[in-house]
mmCIF file of C-alpha atoms in Angstrom:
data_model
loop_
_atom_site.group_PDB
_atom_site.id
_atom_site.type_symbol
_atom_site.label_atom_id
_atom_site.label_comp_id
_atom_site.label_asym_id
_atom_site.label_seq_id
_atom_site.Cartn_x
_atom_site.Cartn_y
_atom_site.Cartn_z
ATOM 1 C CA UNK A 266 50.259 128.146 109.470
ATOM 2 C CA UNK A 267 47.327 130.229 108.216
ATOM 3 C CA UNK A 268 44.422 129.141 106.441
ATOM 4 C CA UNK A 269 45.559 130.991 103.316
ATOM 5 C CA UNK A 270 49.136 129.256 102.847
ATOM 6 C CA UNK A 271 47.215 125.840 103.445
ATOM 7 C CA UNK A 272 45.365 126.656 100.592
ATOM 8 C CA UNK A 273 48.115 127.452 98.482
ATOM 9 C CA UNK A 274 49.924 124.906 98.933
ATOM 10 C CA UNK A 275 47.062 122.702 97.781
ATOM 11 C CA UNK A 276 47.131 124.698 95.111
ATOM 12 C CA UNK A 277 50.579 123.707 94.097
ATOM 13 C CA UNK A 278 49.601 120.310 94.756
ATOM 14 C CA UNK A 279 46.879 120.003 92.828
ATOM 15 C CA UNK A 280 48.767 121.739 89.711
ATOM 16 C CA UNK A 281 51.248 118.735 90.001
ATOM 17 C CA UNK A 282 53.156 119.828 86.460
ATOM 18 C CA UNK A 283 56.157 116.841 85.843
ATOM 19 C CA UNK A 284 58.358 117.847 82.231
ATOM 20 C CA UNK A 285 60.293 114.821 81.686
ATOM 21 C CA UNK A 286 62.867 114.457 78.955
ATOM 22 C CA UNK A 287 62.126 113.553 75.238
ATOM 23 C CA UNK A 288 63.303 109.996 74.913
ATOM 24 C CA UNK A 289 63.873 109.034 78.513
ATOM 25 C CA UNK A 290 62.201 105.796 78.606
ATOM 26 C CA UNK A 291 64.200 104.748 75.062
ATOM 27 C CA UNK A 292 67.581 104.650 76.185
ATOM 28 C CA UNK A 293 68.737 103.411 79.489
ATOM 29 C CA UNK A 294 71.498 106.521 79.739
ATOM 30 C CA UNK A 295 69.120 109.084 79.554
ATOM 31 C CA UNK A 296 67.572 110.697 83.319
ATOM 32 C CA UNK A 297 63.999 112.232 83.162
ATOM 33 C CA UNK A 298 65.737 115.545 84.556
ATOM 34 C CA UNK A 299 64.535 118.056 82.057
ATOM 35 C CA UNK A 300 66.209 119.069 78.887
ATOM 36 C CA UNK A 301 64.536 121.345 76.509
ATOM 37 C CA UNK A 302 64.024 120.115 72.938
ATOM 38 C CA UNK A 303 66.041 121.190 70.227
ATOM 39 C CA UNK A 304 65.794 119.360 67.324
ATOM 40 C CA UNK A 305 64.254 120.364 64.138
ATOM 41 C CA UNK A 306 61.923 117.919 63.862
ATOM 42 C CA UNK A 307 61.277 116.959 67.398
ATOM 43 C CA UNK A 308 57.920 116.069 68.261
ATOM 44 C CA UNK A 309 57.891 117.717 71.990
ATOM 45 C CA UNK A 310 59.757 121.111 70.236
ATOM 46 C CA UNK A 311 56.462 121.174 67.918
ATOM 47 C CA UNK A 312 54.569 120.389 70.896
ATOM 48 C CA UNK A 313 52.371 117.497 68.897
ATOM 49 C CA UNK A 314 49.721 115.740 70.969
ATOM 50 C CA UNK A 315 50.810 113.134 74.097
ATOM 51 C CA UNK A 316 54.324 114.309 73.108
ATOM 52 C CA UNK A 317 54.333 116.436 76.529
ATOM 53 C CA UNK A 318 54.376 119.821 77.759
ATOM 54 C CA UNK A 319 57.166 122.425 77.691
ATOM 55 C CA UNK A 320 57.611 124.590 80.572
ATOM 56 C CA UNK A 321 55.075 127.655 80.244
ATOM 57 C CA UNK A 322 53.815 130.724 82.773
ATOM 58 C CA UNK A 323 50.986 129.327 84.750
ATOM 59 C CA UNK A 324 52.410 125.888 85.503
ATOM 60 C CA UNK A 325 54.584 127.558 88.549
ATOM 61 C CA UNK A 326 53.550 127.496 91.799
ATOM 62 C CA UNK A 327 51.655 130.907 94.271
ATOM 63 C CA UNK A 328 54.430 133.269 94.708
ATOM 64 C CA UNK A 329 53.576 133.361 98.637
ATOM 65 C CA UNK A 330 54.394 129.445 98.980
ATOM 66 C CA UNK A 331 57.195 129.411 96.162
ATOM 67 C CA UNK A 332 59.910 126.942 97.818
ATOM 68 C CA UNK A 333 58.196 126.455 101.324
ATOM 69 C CA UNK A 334 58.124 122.984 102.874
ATOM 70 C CA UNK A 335 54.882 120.782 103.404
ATOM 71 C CA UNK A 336 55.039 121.693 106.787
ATOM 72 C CA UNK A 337 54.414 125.627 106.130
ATOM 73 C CA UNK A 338 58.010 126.641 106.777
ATOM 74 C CA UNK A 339 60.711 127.753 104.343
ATOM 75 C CA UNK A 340 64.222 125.540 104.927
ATOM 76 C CA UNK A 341 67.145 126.770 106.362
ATOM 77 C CA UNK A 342 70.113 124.026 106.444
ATOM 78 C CA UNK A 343 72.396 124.424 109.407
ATOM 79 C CA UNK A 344 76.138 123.018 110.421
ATOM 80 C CA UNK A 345 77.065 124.467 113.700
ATOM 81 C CA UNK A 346 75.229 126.016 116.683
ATOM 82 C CA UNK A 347 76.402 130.132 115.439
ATOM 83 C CA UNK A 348 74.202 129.327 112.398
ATOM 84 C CA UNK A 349 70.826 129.433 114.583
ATOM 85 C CA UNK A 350 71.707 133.121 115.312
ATOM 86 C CA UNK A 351 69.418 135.606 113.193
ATOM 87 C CA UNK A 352 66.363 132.858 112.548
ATOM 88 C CA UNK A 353 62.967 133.192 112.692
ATOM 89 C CA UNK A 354 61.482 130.631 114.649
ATOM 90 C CA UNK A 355 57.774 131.257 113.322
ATOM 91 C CA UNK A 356 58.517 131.228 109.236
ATOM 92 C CA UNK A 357 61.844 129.589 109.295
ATOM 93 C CA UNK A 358 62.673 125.568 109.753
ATOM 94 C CA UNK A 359 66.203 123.911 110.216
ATOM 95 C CA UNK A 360 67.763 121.049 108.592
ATOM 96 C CA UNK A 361 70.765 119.432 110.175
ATOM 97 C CA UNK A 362 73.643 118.677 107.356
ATOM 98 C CA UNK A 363 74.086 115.001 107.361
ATOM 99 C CA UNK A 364 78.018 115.896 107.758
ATOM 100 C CA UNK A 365 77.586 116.738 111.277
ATOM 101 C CA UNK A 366 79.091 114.473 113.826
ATOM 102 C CA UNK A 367 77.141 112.534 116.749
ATOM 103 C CA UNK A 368 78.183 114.520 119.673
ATOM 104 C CA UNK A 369 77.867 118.118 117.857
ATOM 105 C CA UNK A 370 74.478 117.110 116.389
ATOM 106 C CA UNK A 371 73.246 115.898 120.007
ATOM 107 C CA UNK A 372 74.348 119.369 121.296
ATOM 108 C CA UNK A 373 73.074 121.422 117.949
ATOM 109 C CA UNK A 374 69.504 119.148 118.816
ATOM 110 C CA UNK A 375 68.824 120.261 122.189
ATOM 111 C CA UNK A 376 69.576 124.174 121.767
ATOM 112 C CA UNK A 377 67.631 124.225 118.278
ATOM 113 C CA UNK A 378 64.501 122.841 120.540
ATOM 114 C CA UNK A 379 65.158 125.178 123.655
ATOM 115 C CA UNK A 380 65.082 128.142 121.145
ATOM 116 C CA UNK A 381 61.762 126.664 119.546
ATOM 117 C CA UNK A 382 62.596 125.648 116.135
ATOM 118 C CA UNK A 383 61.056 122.701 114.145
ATOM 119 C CA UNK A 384 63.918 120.435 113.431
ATOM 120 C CA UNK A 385 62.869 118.578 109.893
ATOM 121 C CA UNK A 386 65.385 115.624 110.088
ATOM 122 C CA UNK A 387 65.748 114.889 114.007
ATOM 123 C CA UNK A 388 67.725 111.791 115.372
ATOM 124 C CA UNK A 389 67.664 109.613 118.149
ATOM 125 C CA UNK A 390 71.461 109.375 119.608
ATOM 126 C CA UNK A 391 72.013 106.678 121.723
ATOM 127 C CA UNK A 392 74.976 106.735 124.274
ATOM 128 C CA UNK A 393 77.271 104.368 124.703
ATOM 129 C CA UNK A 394 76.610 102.203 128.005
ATOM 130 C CA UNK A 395 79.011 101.920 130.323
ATOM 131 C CA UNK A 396 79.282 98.767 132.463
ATOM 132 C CA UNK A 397 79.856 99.445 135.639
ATOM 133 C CA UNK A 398 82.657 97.390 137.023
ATOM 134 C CA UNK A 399 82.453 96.511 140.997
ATOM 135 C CA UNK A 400 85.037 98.010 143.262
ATOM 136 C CA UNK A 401 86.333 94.737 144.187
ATOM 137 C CA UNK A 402 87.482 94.081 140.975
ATOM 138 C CA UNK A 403 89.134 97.087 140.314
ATOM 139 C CA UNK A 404 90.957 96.594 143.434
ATOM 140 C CA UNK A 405 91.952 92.991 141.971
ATOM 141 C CA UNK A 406 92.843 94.563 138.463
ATOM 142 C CA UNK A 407 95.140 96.961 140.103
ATOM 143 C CA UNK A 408 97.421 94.442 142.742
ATOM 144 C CA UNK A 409 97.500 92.503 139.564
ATOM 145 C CA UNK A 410 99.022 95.437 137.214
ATOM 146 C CA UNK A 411 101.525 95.915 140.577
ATOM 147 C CA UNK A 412 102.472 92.006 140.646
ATOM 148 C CA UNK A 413 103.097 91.902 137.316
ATOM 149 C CA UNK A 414 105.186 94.250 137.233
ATOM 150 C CA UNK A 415 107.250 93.218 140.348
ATOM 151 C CA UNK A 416 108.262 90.241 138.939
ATOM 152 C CA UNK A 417 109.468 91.755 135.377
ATOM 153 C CA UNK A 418 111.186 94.367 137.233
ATOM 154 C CA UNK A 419 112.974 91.235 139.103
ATOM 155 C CA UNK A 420 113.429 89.487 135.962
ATOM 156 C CA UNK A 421 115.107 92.219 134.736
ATOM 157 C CA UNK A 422 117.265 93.453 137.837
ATOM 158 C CA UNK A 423 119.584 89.882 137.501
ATOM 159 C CA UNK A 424 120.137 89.877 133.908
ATOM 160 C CA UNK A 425 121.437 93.493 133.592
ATOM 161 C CA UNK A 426 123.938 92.505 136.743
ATOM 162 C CA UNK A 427 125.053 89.414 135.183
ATOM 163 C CA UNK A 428 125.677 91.315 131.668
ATOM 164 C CA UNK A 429 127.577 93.972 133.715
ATOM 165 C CA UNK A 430 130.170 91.293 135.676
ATOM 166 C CA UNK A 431 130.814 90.013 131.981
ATOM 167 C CA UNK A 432 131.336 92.729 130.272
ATOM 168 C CA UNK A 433 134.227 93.737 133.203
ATOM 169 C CA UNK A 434 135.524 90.473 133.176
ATOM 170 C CA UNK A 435 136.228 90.574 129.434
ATOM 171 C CA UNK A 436 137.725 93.961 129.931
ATOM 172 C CA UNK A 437 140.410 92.541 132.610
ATOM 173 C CA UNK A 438 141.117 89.553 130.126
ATOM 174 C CA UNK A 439 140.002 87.352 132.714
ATOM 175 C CA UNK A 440 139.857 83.060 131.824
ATOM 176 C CA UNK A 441 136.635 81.580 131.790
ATOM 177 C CA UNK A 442 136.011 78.873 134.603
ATOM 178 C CA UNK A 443 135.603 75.395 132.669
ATOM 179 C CA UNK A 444 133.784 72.820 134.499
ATOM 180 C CA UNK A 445 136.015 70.229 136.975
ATOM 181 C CA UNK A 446 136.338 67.006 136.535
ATOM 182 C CA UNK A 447 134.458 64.305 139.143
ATOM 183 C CA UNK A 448 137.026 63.144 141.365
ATOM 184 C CA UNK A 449 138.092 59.550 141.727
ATOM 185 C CA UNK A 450 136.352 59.268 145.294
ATOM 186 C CA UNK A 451 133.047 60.547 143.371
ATOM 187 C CA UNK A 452 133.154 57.414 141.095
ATOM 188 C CA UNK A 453 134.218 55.001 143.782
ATOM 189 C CA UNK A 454 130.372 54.545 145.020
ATOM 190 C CA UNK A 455 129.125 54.660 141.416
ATOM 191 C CA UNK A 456 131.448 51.679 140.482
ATOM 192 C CA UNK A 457 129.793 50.126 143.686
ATOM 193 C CA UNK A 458 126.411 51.001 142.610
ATOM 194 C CA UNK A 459 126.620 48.889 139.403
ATOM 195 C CA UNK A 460 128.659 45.688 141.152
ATOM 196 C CA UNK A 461 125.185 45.309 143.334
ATOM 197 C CA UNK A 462 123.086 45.903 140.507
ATOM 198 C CA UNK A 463 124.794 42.909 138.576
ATOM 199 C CA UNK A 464 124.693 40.509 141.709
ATOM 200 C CA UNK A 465 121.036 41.450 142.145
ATOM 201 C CA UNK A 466 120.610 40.354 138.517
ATOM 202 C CA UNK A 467 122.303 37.308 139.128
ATOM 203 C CA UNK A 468 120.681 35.971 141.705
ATOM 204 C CA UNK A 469 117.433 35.123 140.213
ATOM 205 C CA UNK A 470 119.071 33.489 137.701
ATOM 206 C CA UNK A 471 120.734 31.152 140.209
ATOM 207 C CA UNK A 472 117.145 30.451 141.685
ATOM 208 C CA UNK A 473 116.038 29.782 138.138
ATOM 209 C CA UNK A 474 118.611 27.014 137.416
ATOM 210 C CA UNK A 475 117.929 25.201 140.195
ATOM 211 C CA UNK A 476 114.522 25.307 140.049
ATOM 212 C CA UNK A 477 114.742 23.631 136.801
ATOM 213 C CA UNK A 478 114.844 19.684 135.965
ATOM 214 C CA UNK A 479 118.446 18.301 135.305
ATOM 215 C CA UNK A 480 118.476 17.080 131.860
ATOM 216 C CA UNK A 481 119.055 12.958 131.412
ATOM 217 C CA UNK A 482 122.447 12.301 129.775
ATOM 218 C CA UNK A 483 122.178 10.926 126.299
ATOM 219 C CA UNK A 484 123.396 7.112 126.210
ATOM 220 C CA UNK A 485 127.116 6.335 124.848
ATOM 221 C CA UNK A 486 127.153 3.873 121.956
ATOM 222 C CA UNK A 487 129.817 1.471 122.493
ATOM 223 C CA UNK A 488 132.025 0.730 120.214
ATOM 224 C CA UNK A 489 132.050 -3.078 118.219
ATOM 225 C CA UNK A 490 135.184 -5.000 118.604
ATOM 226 C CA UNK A 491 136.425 -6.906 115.620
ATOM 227 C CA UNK A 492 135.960 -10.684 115.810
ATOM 228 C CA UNK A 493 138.587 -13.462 115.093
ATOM 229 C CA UNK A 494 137.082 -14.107 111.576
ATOM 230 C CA UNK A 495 137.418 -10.517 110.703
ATOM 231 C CA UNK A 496 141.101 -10.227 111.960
ATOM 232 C CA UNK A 497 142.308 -13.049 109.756
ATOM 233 C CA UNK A 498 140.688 -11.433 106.414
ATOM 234 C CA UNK A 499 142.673 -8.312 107.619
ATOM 235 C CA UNK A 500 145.846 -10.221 107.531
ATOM 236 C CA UNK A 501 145.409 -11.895 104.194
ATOM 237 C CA UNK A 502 144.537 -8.395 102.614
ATOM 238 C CA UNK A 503 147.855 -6.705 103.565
ATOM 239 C CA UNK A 504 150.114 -10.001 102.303
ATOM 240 C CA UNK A 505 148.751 -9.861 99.012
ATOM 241 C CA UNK A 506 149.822 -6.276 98.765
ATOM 242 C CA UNK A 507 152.448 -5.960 95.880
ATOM 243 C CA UNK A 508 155.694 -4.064 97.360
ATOM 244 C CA UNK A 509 155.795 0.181 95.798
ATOM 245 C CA UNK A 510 158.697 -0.777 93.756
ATOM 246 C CA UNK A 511 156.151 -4.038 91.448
ATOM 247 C CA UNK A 512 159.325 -6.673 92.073
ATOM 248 C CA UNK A 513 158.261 -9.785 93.487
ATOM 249 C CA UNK A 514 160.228 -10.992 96.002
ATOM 250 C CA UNK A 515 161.529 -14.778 96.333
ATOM 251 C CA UNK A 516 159.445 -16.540 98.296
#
């Protein structure tokens, strides 16, 4: 950059002309992006003191740095790598659209800056790190993927032949096996089985009987035999009885 377009860009600087809106800072939906005054008795259209300045020659900026960037170059925005064709690298700047993808922009980075242009947004794209997985393991991961499927390939193999033999089976009309019966003999040793079980049981009972005390026998009352007084009231009782049919008999 030359010692002349430093200067005028100073210039431009310096000059530093802002038109804001009439009424921005009254209403909340109003922007400061200019809007020229139209009213009839607006205050900025009669251009009354502190009311602000309308746009006028002489506010714009040196014709020579008209739209350049800070940096002394003008801006050029760019999407793909055929766009860098037919720039100056000594007036001219890129800017990478912010659409562009992390792989293309990494690629669109490195042949902007072998060509020798000044890149005005670059990045720093970071790779993804790989781990790097010892061989044993992948050895391990891969008998693992083979066992695997071994055994569903076995779990498979005697379902479909079992589905098969029914399917033909019901096609002959053949008669379903239903389970036999336990024959007598079978039983025989189970019926012996629970014959030892009780004795076992019974045994300690036996023990436990004879262990015990024998209880005393409770003592007999004996019954009182009636005296000869009591035998003679007896008799007296029944003769003065009166006969069921209330005659008295001669004596």
């Amino acid at each position: 950059m030359t010692t002349e377009t430093k200067r005028l860009i100073r210039v431009r600087t310096e000059k530093g002309a802002v038109f804001k809106r009439d009424g921005f800072g009254k209403k909340r939906q109003l922007s400061d992006s200019w809007r020229k005054p139209r009213g009839q008795h607006n205050k900025q259209r009669e251009q009354k003191k502190a009311k602000g300045n309308l746009p006028k020659p002489g506010f714009g900026s040196p014709v020579a740095v008209r739209g350049m960037h800070p940096s002394g170059f003008f801006e050029v925005l760019v999407f793909t790598q055929k766009d860098l064709e037919n720039l100056n690298t000594k007036t001219q700047a890129i800017r990478i659209s912010a659409g562009v993808g992390g792989r293309k922009r990494k690629a669109l980075q490195e042949k902007a800056t072998e060509a020798g242009f000044k890149i005005l947004n670059p990045r720093v794209i970071k790779e993804p790190v790989k781990k790097e997985i010892p061989a044993e393991t992948e050895k391990e991961a891969v008998k693992d993927k083979k066992e695997t499927k071994a055994k569903e390939a076995r779990k498979e193999a005697p379902a479909k032949k079992g589905s098969s033999r029914a399917g033909d089976a019901k096609k002959k009309g053949a008669v379903e096996k239903r389970p036999v019966k336990a024959s007598a003999s079978k039983s025989k040793p189970a019926a012996k089985e629970t014959e030892k079980k009780v004795e076992k049981s019974a045994k300690p009972k036996a023990k436990e009987a004879a262990k015990a005390p024998a209880k005393k026998a409770a003592p007999v009352k004996s019954e009182k035999k009636p005296s000869g007084g009591e035998k003679a009231t007896a008799e007296k009782a029944k003769a003065k009885k009166k006969p069921s049919s209330g005659v008295k008999k001669n004596d």
